[in-house]
mmCIF file of C-alpha atoms in Angstrom:
data_model
loop_
_atom_site.group_PDB
_atom_site.id
_atom_site.type_symbol
_atom_site.label_atom_id
_atom_site.label_comp_id
_atom_site.label_asym_id
_atom_site.label_seq_id
_atom_site.Cartn_x
_atom_site.Cartn_y
_atom_site.Cartn_z
ATOM 1 C CA MET A 1 11.975 46.960 -57.388
ATOM 2 C CA ALA A 2 15.588 46.246 -56.371
ATOM 3 C CA PHE A 3 17.094 47.687 -53.204
ATOM 4 C CA ARG A 4 19.652 49.692 -55.231
ATOM 5 C CA ASP A 5 16.905 51.432 -57.187
ATOM 6 C CA GLY A 6 14.865 52.604 -54.229
ATOM 7 C CA PRO A 7 15.129 54.131 -50.758
ATOM 8 C CA PHE A 8 15.719 50.657 -49.127
ATOM 9 C CA GLU A 9 19.196 50.294 -50.634
ATOM 10 C CA ASN A 10 20.856 51.030 -47.280
ATOM 11 C CA LEU A 11 18.723 48.413 -45.447
ATOM 12 C CA LYS A 12 19.934 45.458 -47.494
ATOM 13 C CA VAL A 13 22.776 44.444 -45.212
ATOM 14 C CA PRO A 14 20.907 44.969 -41.877
ATOM 15 C CA LEU A 15 17.943 42.972 -43.143
ATOM 16 C CA ALA A 16 20.192 40.128 -44.272
ATOM 17 C CA TRP A 17 21.928 39.994 -40.893
ATOM 18 C CA THR A 18 18.584 40.126 -39.105
ATOM 19 C CA ALA A 19 17.264 37.215 -41.180
ATOM 20 C CA ALA A 20 20.407 35.209 -40.429
ATOM 21 C CA VAL A 21 20.123 35.863 -36.691
ATOM 22 C CA VAL A 22 16.439 34.898 -36.694
ATOM 23 C CA ALA A 23 17.246 31.673 -38.538
ATOM 24 C CA VAL A 24 20.004 30.779 -36.073
ATOM 25 C CA VAL A 25 17.754 31.515 -33.090
ATOM 26 C CA ALA A 26 14.954 29.442 -34.628
ATOM 27 C CA MET A 27 17.270 26.475 -35.183
ATOM 28 C CA ALA A 28 18.623 26.766 -31.649
ATOM 29 C CA GLY A 29 15.091 26.892 -30.279
ATOM 30 C CA ALA A 30 14.116 23.846 -32.320
ATOM 31 C CA ALA A 31 17.143 21.972 -30.988
ATOM 32 C CA LEU A 32 16.265 22.932 -27.412
ATOM 33 C CA LEU A 33 12.681 21.784 -27.910
ATOM 34 C CA LEU A 34 13.883 18.500 -29.387
ATOM 35 C CA VAL A 35 16.180 17.883 -26.443
ATOM 36 C CA SER A 36 13.631 18.947 -23.834
ATOM 37 C CA ASP A 37 10.899 16.757 -25.340
ATOM 38 C CA ARG A 38 12.866 13.549 -24.779
ATOM 39 C CA THR A 39 10.945 11.361 -22.329
ATOM 40 C CA THR A 40 13.810 9.368 -20.845
ATOM 41 C CA PRO A 41 15.364 10.442 -17.534
ATOM 42 C CA ASP A 42 18.478 12.571 -17.740
ATOM 43 C CA GLY A 43 20.888 10.309 -15.898
ATOM 44 C CA GLY A 44 24.479 10.762 -17.031
ATOM 45 C CA SER A 45 24.023 10.631 -20.835
ATOM 46 C CA SER A 46 24.866 13.376 -23.309
ATOM 47 C CA TYR A 47 21.156 14.087 -23.656
ATOM 48 C CA GLY A 48 20.998 14.699 -19.932
ATOM 49 C CA ALA A 49 23.863 17.175 -20.059
ATOM 50 C CA ALA A 50 22.328 18.979 -23.036
ATOM 51 C CA ARG A 51 18.934 19.072 -21.372
ATOM 52 C CA GLY A 52 20.454 20.399 -18.156
ATOM 53 C CA ALA A 53 22.252 23.144 -20.048
ATOM 54 C CA ALA A 54 19.059 24.025 -21.898
ATOM 55 C CA ALA A 55 17.116 24.139 -18.641
ATOM 56 C CA SER A 56 19.764 26.338 -17.018
ATOM 57 C CA VAL A 57 19.555 28.784 -19.921
ATOM 58 C CA THR A 58 15.809 28.805 -20.437
ATOM 59 C CA GLY A 59 14.885 28.677 -16.752
ATOM 60 C CA PRO A 60 15.557 32.310 -15.801
ATOM 61 C CA VAL A 61 14.261 33.537 -19.175
ATOM 62 C CA SER A 62 11.068 31.539 -18.767
ATOM 63 C CA GLY A 63 10.646 32.969 -15.282
ATOM 64 C CA VAL A 64 10.894 36.496 -16.649
ATOM 65 C CA PHE A 65 8.365 35.821 -19.412
ATOM 66 C CA ALA A 66 6.046 33.990 -17.027
ATOM 67 C CA ALA A 67 5.913 36.905 -14.574
ATOM 68 C CA PRO A 68 3.453 39.008 -16.648
ATOM 69 C CA VAL A 69 1.237 35.965 -17.100
ATOM 70 C CA ARG A 70 1.154 35.431 -13.336
ATOM 71 C CA TRP A 71 0.402 39.099 -12.755
ATOM 72 C CA VAL A 72 -2.495 39.022 -15.217
ATOM 73 C CA GLY A 73 -3.808 35.873 -13.539
ATOM 74 C CA ALA A 74 -3.551 37.484 -10.115
ATOM 75 C CA VAL A 75 -5.415 40.589 -11.304
ATOM 76 C CA THR A 76 -8.131 38.441 -12.891
ATOM 77 C CA ASP A 77 -8.544 36.444 -9.704
ATOM 78 C CA TYR A 78 -8.755 39.640 -7.663
ATOM 79 C CA ILE A 79 -11.456 41.116 -9.895
ATOM 80 C CA GLY A 80 -13.404 37.855 -9.914
ATOM 81 C CA GLY A 81 -13.154 37.581 -6.141
ATOM 82 C CA TYR A 82 -14.400 41.149 -5.747
ATOM 83 C CA PHE A 83 -17.524 40.598 -7.840
ATOM 84 C CA PHE A 84 -18.279 37.097 -6.535
ATOM 85 C CA ALA A 85 -17.380 37.692 -2.904
ATOM 86 C CA VAL A 86 -20.961 37.342 -1.619
ATOM 87 C CA SER A 87 -21.654 34.015 -3.336
ATOM 88 C CA GLU A 88 -18.219 32.724 -2.394
ATOM 89 C CA ASN A 89 -18.801 33.722 1.222
ATOM 90 C CA ARG A 90 -22.105 31.848 1.307
ATOM 91 C CA ARG A 91 -20.526 28.770 -0.234
ATOM 92 C CA LEU A 92 -17.670 28.821 2.255
ATOM 93 C CA ARG A 93 -20.055 29.231 5.188
ATOM 94 C CA ALA A 94 -22.053 26.199 4.056
ATOM 95 C CA GLU A 95 -18.853 24.210 3.585
ATOM 96 C CA VAL A 96 -17.591 25.148 7.055
ATOM 97 C CA ALA A 97 -20.909 24.141 8.628
ATOM 98 C CA GLU A 98 -20.723 20.814 6.807
ATOM 99 C CA LEU A 99 -17.130 20.166 7.871
ATOM 100 C CA GLU A 100 -17.553 20.960 11.571
ATOM 101 C CA PRO A 101 -18.818 17.438 12.490
ATOM 102 C CA TRP A 102 -15.974 15.924 10.500
ATOM 103 C CA ARG A 103 -13.493 18.110 12.361
ATOM 104 C CA ASP A 104 -14.758 16.894 15.735
ATOM 105 C CA GLN A 105 -14.658 13.295 14.542
ATOM 106 C CA ALA A 106 -11.131 13.738 13.197
ATOM 107 C CA ILE A 107 -9.925 15.182 16.513
ATOM 108 C CA ALA A 108 -11.492 12.282 18.432
ATOM 109 C CA LEU A 109 -9.929 9.706 16.108
ATOM 110 C CA LYS A 110 -6.572 11.441 16.361
ATOM 111 C CA ASN A 111 -6.658 11.233 20.156
ATOM 112 C CA VAL A 112 -7.693 7.559 20.073
ATOM 113 C CA ASN A 113 -4.962 6.786 17.560
ATOM 114 C CA ALA A 114 -2.368 8.517 19.729
ATOM 115 C CA ARG A 115 -3.412 6.424 22.746
ATOM 116 C CA TYR A 116 -3.254 3.211 20.710
ATOM 117 C CA GLU A 117 0.216 4.097 19.454
ATOM 118 C CA ALA A 118 1.357 4.811 22.998
ATOM 119 C CA MET A 119 -0.030 1.492 24.292
ATOM 120 C CA LEU A 120 1.384 -0.582 21.433
ATOM 121 C CA GLY A 121 4.681 1.250 21.288
ATOM 122 C CA LEU A 122 4.413 1.986 17.562
ATOM 123 C CA ARG A 123 7.128 4.033 15.897
ATOM 124 C CA THR A 124 5.836 6.813 13.678
ATOM 125 C CA GLU A 125 7.800 7.849 10.621
ATOM 126 C CA PRO A 126 9.635 11.162 10.977
ATOM 127 C CA ALA A 127 8.761 14.064 8.724
ATOM 128 C CA VAL A 128 10.527 14.195 5.362
ATOM 129 C CA PRO A 129 12.434 17.448 4.752
ATOM 130 C CA MET A 130 11.213 19.521 1.827
ATOM 131 C CA VAL A 131 12.027 22.678 -0.080
ATOM 132 C CA THR A 132 9.558 25.123 -1.631
ATOM 133 C CA ALA A 133 9.886 25.971 -5.312
ATOM 134 C CA ARG A 134 7.984 27.669 -8.104
ATOM 135 C CA ALA A 135 7.123 26.268 -11.504
ATOM 136 C CA ILE A 136 8.676 28.694 -13.992
ATOM 137 C CA SER A 137 7.830 27.078 -17.323
ATOM 138 C CA ASP A 138 5.679 24.385 -18.845
ATOM 139 C CA ALA A 139 7.365 22.042 -21.331
ATOM 140 C CA ARG A 140 4.553 20.342 -23.197
ATOM 141 C CA GLY A 141 4.565 18.173 -26.272
ATOM 142 C CA PRO A 142 2.276 15.638 -27.947
ATOM 143 C CA PHE A 143 2.955 13.154 -25.143
ATOM 144 C CA ASN A 144 5.276 15.079 -22.859
ATOM 145 C CA ARG A 145 4.100 16.686 -19.631
ATOM 146 C CA ALA A 146 6.934 18.363 -17.735
ATOM 147 C CA LYS A 147 7.734 21.547 -15.843
ATOM 148 C CA LEU A 148 10.822 23.414 -14.721
ATOM 149 C CA VAL A 149 11.129 24.491 -11.075
ATOM 150 C CA ASP A 150 13.544 27.090 -9.757
ATOM 151 C CA VAL A 151 15.434 24.905 -7.248
ATOM 152 C CA GLY A 152 18.244 22.507 -7.957
ATOM 153 C CA ALA A 153 21.179 20.632 -6.513
ATOM 154 C CA SER A 154 22.220 23.651 -4.448
ATOM 155 C CA LYS A 155 19.082 23.114 -2.322
ATOM 156 C CA GLY A 156 19.583 19.359 -1.985
ATOM 157 C CA VAL A 157 17.259 18.297 -4.812
ATOM 158 C CA ARG A 158 18.121 14.974 -6.428
ATOM 159 C CA ILE A 159 16.778 12.916 -9.313
ATOM 160 C CA GLY A 160 13.766 10.915 -8.183
ATOM 161 C CA ASN A 161 12.523 13.330 -5.511
ATOM 162 C CA PRO A 162 8.692 13.554 -5.442
ATOM 163 C CA VAL A 163 7.012 16.915 -5.997
ATOM 164 C CA ILE A 164 3.723 17.845 -4.307
ATOM 165 C CA ASN A 165 1.451 20.853 -3.910
ATOM 166 C CA GLU A 166 -1.322 21.648 -1.470
ATOM 167 C CA HIS A 167 -3.590 19.044 -3.113
ATOM 168 C CA GLY A 168 -1.342 16.024 -3.578
ATOM 169 C CA LEU A 169 1.368 14.423 -5.675
ATOM 170 C CA ILE A 170 2.297 16.156 -8.937
ATOM 171 C CA GLY A 171 5.266 14.259 -10.308
ATOM 172 C CA ARG A 172 8.929 13.424 -9.817
ATOM 173 C CA VAL A 173 12.234 15.113 -10.551
ATOM 174 C CA THR A 174 14.033 13.653 -13.578
ATOM 175 C CA GLY A 175 16.791 16.206 -14.115
ATOM 176 C CA VAL A 176 18.758 18.503 -11.817
ATOM 177 C CA THR A 177 21.192 21.373 -12.386
ATOM 178 C CA GLY A 178 22.631 23.844 -9.937
ATOM 179 C CA GLY A 179 19.566 26.068 -9.712
ATOM 180 C CA VAL A 180 16.859 24.478 -11.903
ATOM 181 C CA SER A 181 15.158 21.068 -11.844
ATOM 182 C CA ARG A 182 13.022 19.304 -14.407
ATOM 183 C CA MET A 183 9.819 17.709 -13.119
ATOM 184 C CA VAL A 184 7.855 15.064 -15.045
ATOM 185 C CA LEU A 185 4.142 15.097 -14.227
ATOM 186 C CA LEU A 186 2.038 12.034 -13.469
ATOM 187 C CA THR A 187 0.338 12.405 -16.862
ATOM 188 C CA ASP A 188 3.580 12.028 -18.828
ATOM 189 C CA VAL A 189 3.983 8.859 -20.890
ATOM 190 C CA ALA A 190 7.215 8.078 -19.037
ATOM 191 C CA SER A 191 5.580 8.287 -15.597
ATOM 192 C CA ARG A 192 5.165 5.049 -13.627
ATOM 193 C CA THR A 193 4.049 5.350 -10.010
ATOM 194 C CA PRO A 194 3.243 2.475 -7.616
ATOM 195 C CA VAL A 195 -0.031 3.236 -5.831
ATOM 196 C CA LEU A 196 -2.583 1.604 -3.549
ATOM 197 C CA VAL A 197 -6.338 1.823 -3.033
ATOM 198 C CA ASP A 198 -7.040 3.371 0.355
ATOM 199 C CA ARG A 199 -10.212 1.351 0.963
ATOM 200 C CA THR A 200 -8.895 -2.138 0.181
ATOM 201 C CA ASP A 201 -5.106 -1.640 0.297
ATOM 202 C CA ALA A 202 -4.897 -3.186 -3.199
ATOM 203 C CA ARG A 203 -1.714 -2.447 -5.142
ATOM 204 C CA ALA A 204 -1.671 -1.036 -8.675
ATOM 205 C CA LEU A 205 0.497 0.956 -11.080
ATOM 206 C CA LEU A 206 -0.393 4.486 -12.184
ATOM 207 C CA THR A 207 0.677 4.891 -15.813
ATOM 208 C CA GLY A 208 0.649 8.187 -17.677
ATOM 209 C CA ASP A 209 -0.516 8.223 -21.293
ATOM 210 C CA GLY A 210 -0.524 11.942 -22.113
ATOM 211 C CA SER A 211 -4.148 12.510 -21.072
ATOM 212 C CA ASP A 212 -5.356 14.411 -18.029
ATOM 213 C CA ASN A 213 -6.378 11.187 -16.253
ATOM 214 C CA PRO A 214 -3.623 8.534 -16.069
ATOM 215 C CA ARG A 215 -4.422 4.835 -16.191
ATOM 216 C CA LEU A 216 -4.691 2.527 -13.193
ATOM 217 C CA GLU A 217 -3.153 -0.758 -14.320
ATOM 218 C CA PHE A 218 -2.267 -4.144 -12.817
ATOM 219 C CA VAL A 219 -4.943 -3.931 -10.130
ATOM 220 C CA ARG A 220 -4.873 -7.063 -7.966
ATOM 221 C CA GLY A 221 -8.117 -8.634 -6.817
ATOM 222 C CA ALA A 222 -11.618 -8.570 -8.237
ATOM 223 C CA GLY A 223 -13.729 -5.754 -6.851
ATOM 224 C CA SER A 224 -10.758 -4.122 -5.144
ATOM 225 C CA VAL A 225 -11.409 -0.788 -6.902
ATOM 226 C CA GLN A 226 -14.651 1.148 -7.018
ATOM 227 C CA ALA A 227 -15.537 4.548 -8.386
ATOM 228 C CA GLY A 228 -14.599 7.234 -5.885
ATOM 229 C CA ASP A 229 -11.888 5.255 -4.055
ATOM 230 C CA ARG A 230 -8.954 7.352 -2.910
ATOM 231 C CA ILE A 231 -5.634 6.503 -4.550
ATOM 232 C CA LEU A 232 -2.445 6.976 -2.504
ATOM 233 C CA SER A 233 1.227 6.319 -3.092
ATOM 234 C CA SER A 234 2.160 2.831 -1.879
ATOM 235 C CA GLY A 235 5.864 3.387 -1.255
ATOM 236 C CA ASP A 236 6.739 0.143 -3.052
ATOM 237 C CA GLY A 237 10.248 0.233 -4.448
ATOM 238 C CA GLY A 238 11.429 2.907 -2.026
ATOM 239 C CA GLY A 239 11.062 5.802 -4.471
ATOM 240 C CA LEU A 240 8.154 7.554 -2.743
ATOM 241 C CA PRO A 241 6.896 7.812 0.822
ATOM 242 C CA ARG A 242 3.719 5.914 1.568
ATOM 243 C CA GLY A 243 0.374 7.684 1.834
ATOM 244 C CA ILE A 244 0.761 10.727 -0.444
ATOM 245 C CA PRO A 245 -2.715 11.541 -1.875
ATOM 246 C CA ILE A 246 -2.926 11.290 -5.657
ATOM 247 C CA GLY A 247 -6.582 11.245 -6.730
ATOM 248 C CA VAL A 248 -9.803 9.239 -6.943
ATOM 249 C CA ALA A 249 -10.611 6.258 -9.155
ATOM 250 C CA ALA A 250 -13.062 6.633 -12.031
ATOM 251 C CA LYS A 251 -14.168 4.560 -15.006
ATOM 252 C CA GLY A 252 -12.918 5.768 -18.370
ATOM 253 C CA ILE A 253 -14.836 5.808 -21.620
ATOM 254 C CA ASP A 254 -12.950 2.716 -22.769
ATOM 255 C CA GLY A 255 -13.906 0.854 -19.577
ATOM 256 C CA SER A 256 -10.458 1.020 -17.988
ATOM 257 C CA TRP A 257 -9.790 2.426 -14.541
ATOM 258 C CA ARG A 258 -8.385 5.945 -14.464
ATOM 259 C CA VAL A 259 -7.518 8.442 -11.749
ATOM 260 C CA LYS A 260 -8.797 11.992 -11.410
ATOM 261 C CA LEU A 261 -5.778 13.788 -10.002
ATOM 262 C CA PHE A 262 -6.073 16.023 -6.967
ATOM 263 C CA SER A 263 -3.356 18.247 -8.450
ATOM 264 C CA ASP A 264 -5.755 19.372 -11.195
ATOM 265 C CA ARG A 265 -7.879 21.296 -8.686
ATOM 266 C CA GLY A 266 -5.733 24.384 -9.167
ATOM 267 C CA ALA A 267 -2.877 25.815 -11.181
ATOM 268 C CA ILE A 268 0.529 24.290 -10.499
ATOM 269 C CA ASP A 269 2.491 27.343 -9.409
ATOM 270 C CA TYR A 270 4.169 26.922 -6.020
ATOM 271 C CA VAL A 271 5.241 23.378 -5.253
ATOM 272 C CA ARG A 272 7.263 21.514 -2.635
ATOM 273 C CA VAL A 273 10.022 19.064 -3.440
ATOM 274 C CA LEU A 274 10.337 16.249 -0.887
ATOM 275 C CA LEU A 275 14.013 15.552 -0.230
ATOM 276 C CA PHE A 276 13.272 11.855 -0.005
ATOM 277 C CA GLN A 277 16.058 9.430 -0.879
ATOM 278 C CA ASP A 278 14.983 6.048 0.469
ATOM 279 C CA PHE A 279 13.428 4.524 3.562
ATOM 280 C CA GLY A 280 16.797 4.560 5.310
ATOM 281 C CA GLN A 281 16.328 8.221 6.176
ATOM 282 C CA LEU A 282 13.054 7.364 7.963
ATOM 283 C CA ILE A 283 14.915 5.191 10.500
ATOM 284 C CA ASP A 284 16.609 6.597 13.558
ATOM 285 C CA PRO A 285 20.347 5.847 13.198
ATOM 286 C CA ASN A 286 20.729 5.854 16.979
ATOM 287 C CA ALA A 287 18.291 2.942 17.187
ATOM 288 C CA LEU A 288 20.299 1.005 14.602
ATOM 289 C CA ASN A 289 23.595 1.748 16.356
ATOM 290 C CA ALA A 290 22.384 0.917 19.878
ATOM 291 C CA PRO A 291 25.066 -0.261 22.362
ATOM 292 C CA PRO A 292 25.280 -4.015 23.030
ATOM 293 C CA LEU A 293 23.491 -5.554 25.983
ATOM 294 C CA ALA A 294 25.345 -5.807 29.283
ATOM 295 C CA GLY A 295 26.958 -9.149 30.109
ATOM 296 C CA LEU A 296 25.783 -11.460 32.880
ATOM 297 C CA THR A 297 28.832 -10.668 35.008
ATOM 298 C CA THR A 298 28.139 -6.950 34.874
ATOM 299 C CA ALA A 299 24.404 -7.186 35.536
ATOM 300 C CA PRO A 300 23.286 -5.772 38.926
ATOM 301 C CA PRO A 301 22.206 -8.284 41.617
ATOM 302 C CA PRO A 302 18.444 -8.884 41.911
ATOM 303 C CA ASN A 303 16.483 -7.287 44.707
ATOM 304 C CA ALA A 304 14.415 -9.203 47.282
ATOM 305 C CA GLU A 305 11.275 -9.328 45.148
ATOM 306 C CA GLN A 306 13.171 -10.485 42.068
ATOM 307 C CA ALA A 307 15.092 -13.079 44.127
ATOM 308 C CA GLY A 308 11.818 -14.466 45.537
ATOM 309 C CA ALA A 309 10.306 -14.713 42.056
ATOM 310 C CA ILE A 310 13.436 -16.453 40.756
ATOM 311 C CA GLY A 311 13.417 -18.949 43.674
ATOM 312 C CA ASP A 312 9.706 -19.662 43.230
ATOM 313 C CA ALA A 313 10.184 -20.317 39.520
ATOM 314 C CA ALA A 314 13.147 -22.616 40.224
ATOM 315 C CA ALA A 315 11.138 -24.579 42.842
ATOM 316 C CA ARG A 316 8.248 -25.002 40.404
ATOM 317 C CA ARG A 317 10.562 -26.221 37.683
ATOM 318 C CA GLN A 318 12.193 -28.718 40.113
ATOM 319 C CA ALA A 319 8.798 -30.017 41.308
ATOM 320 C CA ALA A 320 7.629 -30.426 37.722
ATOM 321 C CA ALA A 321 10.819 -32.315 36.856
ATOM 322 C CA GLU A 322 10.440 -34.647 39.877
ATOM 323 C CA ALA A 323 6.796 -35.356 39.029
ATOM 324 C CA GLN A 324 7.728 -36.160 35.459
ATOM 325 C CA ALA A 325 10.522 -38.485 36.639
ATOM 326 C CA ALA A 326 8.106 -40.295 39.019
ATOM 327 C CA ARG A 327 5.621 -40.808 36.204
ATOM 328 C CA ALA A 328 8.383 -42.165 34.011
ATOM 329 C CA ARG A 329 9.494 -44.658 36.724
ATOM 330 C CA ALA A 330 5.915 -45.827 37.272
ATOM 331 C CA ALA A 331 5.452 -46.362 33.565
ATOM 332 C CA ALA A 332 8.716 -48.345 33.391
ATOM 333 C CA ALA A 333 7.671 -50.553 36.342
ATOM 334 C CA VAL A 334 4.335 -51.315 34.753
ATOM 335 C CA ALA A 335 6.055 -52.222 31.519
ATOM 336 C CA ALA A 336 8.527 -54.593 33.328
ATOM 337 C CA THR A 337 5.833 -56.563 35.300
ATOM 338 C CA PRO A 338 4.732 -59.730 33.377
ATOM 339 C CA PRO A 339 1.010 -60.031 32.866
ATOM 340 C CA ALA A 340 -0.879 -62.558 35.177
ATOM 341 C CA LYS A 341 -1.992 -65.879 33.629
ATOM 342 C CA THR A 342 -5.734 -66.442 33.613
ATOM 343 C CA PRO A 343 -7.197 -70.070 33.623
ATOM 344 C CA ALA A 344 -8.522 -71.206 30.332
ATOM 345 C CA ALA A 345 -12.269 -71.510 30.111
ATOM 346 C CA PRO A 346 -13.600 -75.182 29.877
ATOM 347 C CA GLN A 347 -14.548 -76.183 26.449
ATOM 348 C CA ALA A 348 -18.228 -77.053 26.019
ATOM 349 C CA ARG A 349 -18.909 -80.596 24.832
ATOM 350 C CA PRO A 350 -21.061 -80.942 21.791
ATOM 351 C CA VAL A 351 -24.570 -82.101 22.588
ATOM 352 C CA GLN A 352 -25.300 -85.456 21.019
ATOM 353 C CA THR A 353 -28.845 -85.769 19.816
ATOM 354 C CA ARG A 354 -30.354 -89.207 19.593
ATOM 355 C CA PRO A 355 -32.677 -90.025 16.743
ATOM 356 C CA ALA A 356 -36.319 -90.176 17.706
ATOM 357 C CA GLN A 357 -37.541 -93.820 18.073
ATOM 358 C CA THR A 358 -40.890 -94.540 16.545
ATOM 359 C CA ARG A 359 -43.063 -97.406 17.665
ATOM 360 C CA PRO A 360 -44.439 -99.723 15.130
ATOM 361 C CA ALA A 361 -48.042 -99.285 14.302
ATOM 362 C CA ALA A 362 -48.930 -102.720 15.781
ATOM 363 C CA GLU A 363 -47.502 -101.801 19.174
ATOM 364 C CA ALA A 364 -49.253 -98.446 19.386
ATOM 365 C CA PRO A 365 -52.162 -98.645 21.839
ATOM 366 C CA SER A 366 -55.602 -98.182 20.427
ATOM 367 C CA ALA A 367 -58.760 -96.991 21.930
ATOM 368 C CA ALA A 368 -60.339 -100.451 21.595
ATOM 369 C CA THR A 369 -57.588 -102.240 23.490
ATOM 370 C CA SER A 370 -56.907 -99.568 26.104
ATOM 371 C CA PRO A 371 -58.219 -100.593 29.582
ATOM 372 C CA GLN A 372 -61.428 -98.961 30.706
ATOM 373 C CA PRO A 373 -61.524 -97.280 34.074
ATOM 374 C CA THR A 374 -63.403 -99.093 36.868
ATOM 375 C CA PRO A 375 -66.496 -97.644 38.422
ATOM 376 C CA ALA A 376 -64.451 -96.797 41.479
ATOM 377 C CA GLN A 377 -61.932 -94.934 39.313
ATOM 378 C CA ALA A 378 -64.583 -93.147 37.315
ATOM 379 C CA PRO A 379 -65.198 -89.568 38.271
ATOM 380 C CA GLU A 380 -68.309 -88.587 40.049
ATOM 381 C CA GLY A 381 -71.286 -87.918 37.935
ATOM 382 C CA VAL A 382 -70.172 -90.369 35.319
ATOM 383 C CA THR A 383 -72.187 -93.587 35.029
#
């Protein structure tokens, strides 16, 4: 039935305009989603400007639409806490009793560490300034994991600033406008974070692949990672402070090392953006711009104790120099003295051996011709 033949004849024009407006809004929304799903950092390109404009427009609107969701979540948590208060209280009591020895041990180690730092004169890094924000929308795609937070350049946020919550590192800022910032999570395919293994101090690279557990790649050293090892930010490259907790290592189904993120322990609602630029802000500028040392002419004269120590050291150096010079003179004198001549040993004459002379058989005496002893020469008892 045509509009002109029925009671809907007067609604033809309003319905056509409504369809046109819906189509325009749908195309604009598709364009915004296409721009916001780009994985490259904003930088200064036209995509960055378009994404910043889209974030500025959708940020407040997303915050308004997200408010009822947060209220419903708060009411649900309140009702669940009311019904499960007894079991939760028992669990918390057991956890507190288990953590009491660790608390005492942590306090003791903290005191020992403070004494060691005082003795060694170690310089601790100053605290990094931060600003608190709230995640107002969740921009997800097939491989994209990003959020919008309600702070921007007006609060000092810059591209590259790390974002944390009460559990650990969440991601980094990749786009900034006046009042809204875009944060890429660690699970995004464009996320690359240098990390270290707390137990072995082995370096690695945390690579997002769109899953809930990012990969741990380029691990150096065999056996440097084990299941359950804590993974921290290494600070390599100067983009992140060192020591921010990230998660624990675990073996994936495919056999590769992955990280269970600490940030998944709760909903990402309120976050803190670390206003970290580089390691230059962790150094005291007064220490770098220290005045030059005083010259020798302007140095104060030594006191009696210092003068005695200086004189004693000078006397020892002079005595050592004189002893070394005496040893050198003695060595030179020994080298200049000619060696004494020793008489040559007499040469032994060769022994001349004469050939043995043999008597002829006729001259050899025989028993028949040998003279017999006389009776006077015969021994007694022989007749």
